[in-house]
Amino acid sequence: MEDILNLSYREPILTASLKGEIDHHSAVNVRTKIDEALFYYHPQTLVIDIGRVDFMDSSGLGLLMGTLAKTKPLGISLTVQNPSARVMRILKMAGLDKMIPITKA
């Protein structure tokens, strides 16, 4: 199975690029890897690029909300980038567009 997460760090920004499906099984692994990278790099900003995500269920929302809960106390700003129209609807329904800046690259 191809990895759905690619992490890259260019000081002071850590970028987590996701692709494919974000469901219960993949979200746990992605969250662990992002958490490890946050503590290793100590970035000022975390960008989660979801431009290549085909499907996201509530586990994907939980991943984003959990990441926000982890970054906020550390003073790390979080941005979600490039959601598809379908994923953007899910983010808006959950109210995440009011909690996390959502941008296009």
GROMACS .gro file of C-alpha atoms in nm:
model
  105
    1MET     CA    1   0.000   0.000   0.000
    2GLU     CA    2   0.135   0.338  -0.099
    3ASP     CA    3   0.195   0.585   0.183
    4ILE     CA    4  -0.075   0.851   0.206
    5LEU     CA    5   0.143   1.100   0.395
    6ASN     CA    6   0.445   1.296   0.279
    7LEU     CA    7   0.615   1.525   0.530
    8SER     CA    8   0.852   1.804   0.434
    9TYR     CA    9   1.013   2.073   0.645
   10ARG     CA   10   1.143   2.407   0.522
   11GLU     CA   11   1.207   2.622   0.824
   12PRO     CA   12   0.978   2.740   0.978
   13ILE     CA   13   0.702   2.542   0.798
   14LEU     CA   14   0.621   2.173   0.828
   15THR     CA   15   0.400   2.053   0.544
   16ALA     CA   16   0.199   1.732   0.567
   17SER     CA   17   0.068   1.638   0.222
   18LEU     CA   18  -0.207   1.378   0.228
   19LYS     CA   19  -0.352   1.175  -0.057
   20GLY     CA   20  -0.607   0.905  -0.107
   21GLU     CA   21  -0.858   0.815   0.162
   22ILE     CA   22  -0.853   0.941   0.518
   23ASP     CA   23  -1.050   0.691   0.723
   24HIS     CA   24  -1.017   0.535   1.067
   25HIS     CA   25  -0.721   0.313   0.977
   26SER     CA   26  -0.516   0.574   0.794
   27ALA     CA   27  -0.598   0.864   1.031
   28VAL     CA   28  -0.434   0.694   1.331
   29ASN     CA   29  -0.109   0.639   1.141
   30VAL     CA   30  -0.111   0.990   0.992
   31ARG     CA   31  -0.174   1.150   1.332
   32THR     CA   32   0.117   0.959   1.488
   33LYS     CA   33   0.359   1.062   1.212
   34ILE     CA   34   0.250   1.428   1.222
   35ASP     CA   35   0.283   1.434   1.603
   36GLU     CA   36   0.634   1.290   1.582
   37ALA     CA   37   0.734   1.550   1.321
   38LEU     CA   38   0.588   1.836   1.529
   39PHE     CA   39   0.801   1.743   1.827
   40TYR     CA   40   1.110   1.676   1.614
   41TYR     CA   41   1.105   1.998   1.406
   42HIS     CA   42   0.919   2.243   1.637
   43PRO     CA   43   0.782   2.439   1.336
   44GLN     CA   44   0.612   2.777   1.360
   45THR     CA   45   0.349   2.664   1.110
   46LEU     CA   46   0.196   2.330   1.014
   47VAL     CA   47   0.031   2.314   0.673
   48ILE     CA   48  -0.188   2.012   0.604
   49ASP     CA   49  -0.232   1.988   0.227
   50ILE     CA   50  -0.540   1.778   0.147
   51GLY     CA   51  -0.554   1.863  -0.224
   52ARG     CA   52  -0.508   1.499  -0.322
   53VAL     CA   53  -0.752   1.352  -0.068
   54ASP     CA   54  -1.032   1.165  -0.247
   55PHE     CA   55  -1.236   1.072   0.058
   56MET     CA   56  -1.250   1.181   0.421
   57ASP     CA   57  -1.490   1.061   0.688
   58SER     CA   58  -1.530   1.168   1.050
   59SER     CA   59  -1.188   1.022   1.128
   60GLY     CA   60  -1.036   1.281   0.895
   61LEU     CA   61  -1.223   1.555   1.080
   62GLY     CA   62  -1.098   1.409   1.406
   63LEU     CA   63  -0.745   1.411   1.271
   64LEU     CA   64  -0.770   1.784   1.192
   65MET     CA   65  -0.939   1.872   1.523
   66GLY     CA   66  -0.687   1.665   1.720
   67THR     CA   67  -0.401   1.830   1.537
   68LEU     CA   68  -0.545   2.174   1.614
   69ALA     CA   69  -0.571   2.076   1.982
   70LYS     CA   70  -0.206   1.970   1.978
   71THR     CA   71  -0.063   2.267   1.784
   72LYS     CA   72  -0.250   2.549   1.958
   73PRO     CA   73  -0.089   2.509   2.305
   74LEU     CA   74   0.252   2.477   2.138
   75GLY     CA   75   0.207   2.811   1.959
   76ILE     CA   76   0.213   2.642   1.617
   77SER     CA   77  -0.025   2.788   1.361
   78LEU     CA   78  -0.224   2.534   1.160
   79THR     CA   79  -0.351   2.581   0.806
   80VAL     CA   80  -0.543   2.338   0.586
   81GLN     CA   81  -0.467   2.376   0.218
   82ASN     CA   82  -0.631   2.285  -0.113
   83PRO     CA   83  -0.946   2.094  -0.011
   84SER     CA   84  -1.157   1.965  -0.298
   85ALA     CA   85  -1.513   2.098  -0.321
   86ARG     CA   86  -1.643   1.774  -0.167
   87VAL     CA   87  -1.401   1.784   0.126
   88MET     CA   88  -1.464   2.158   0.174
   89ARG     CA   89  -1.836   2.086   0.219
   90ILE     CA   90  -1.749   1.836   0.494
   91LEU     CA   91  -1.518   2.088   0.663
   92LYS     CA   92  -1.789   2.356   0.652
   93MET     CA   93  -2.058   2.122   0.784
   94ALA     CA   94  -1.832   2.043   1.079
   95GLY     CA   95  -1.752   2.412   1.134
   96LEU     CA   96  -1.379   2.357   1.089
   97ASP     CA   97  -1.362   2.644   0.840
   98LYS     CA   98  -1.428   2.874   1.137
   99MET     CA   99  -1.154   2.718   1.354
  100ILE     CA  100  -0.874   2.652   1.103
  101PRO     CA  101  -0.763   2.879   0.818
  102ILE     CA  102  -0.831   2.706   0.485
  103THR     CA  103  -0.632   2.826   0.184
  104LYS     CA  104  -0.553   2.744  -0.177
  105ALA     CA  105  -0.185   2.714  -0.269
   0.00000   0.00000   0.00000
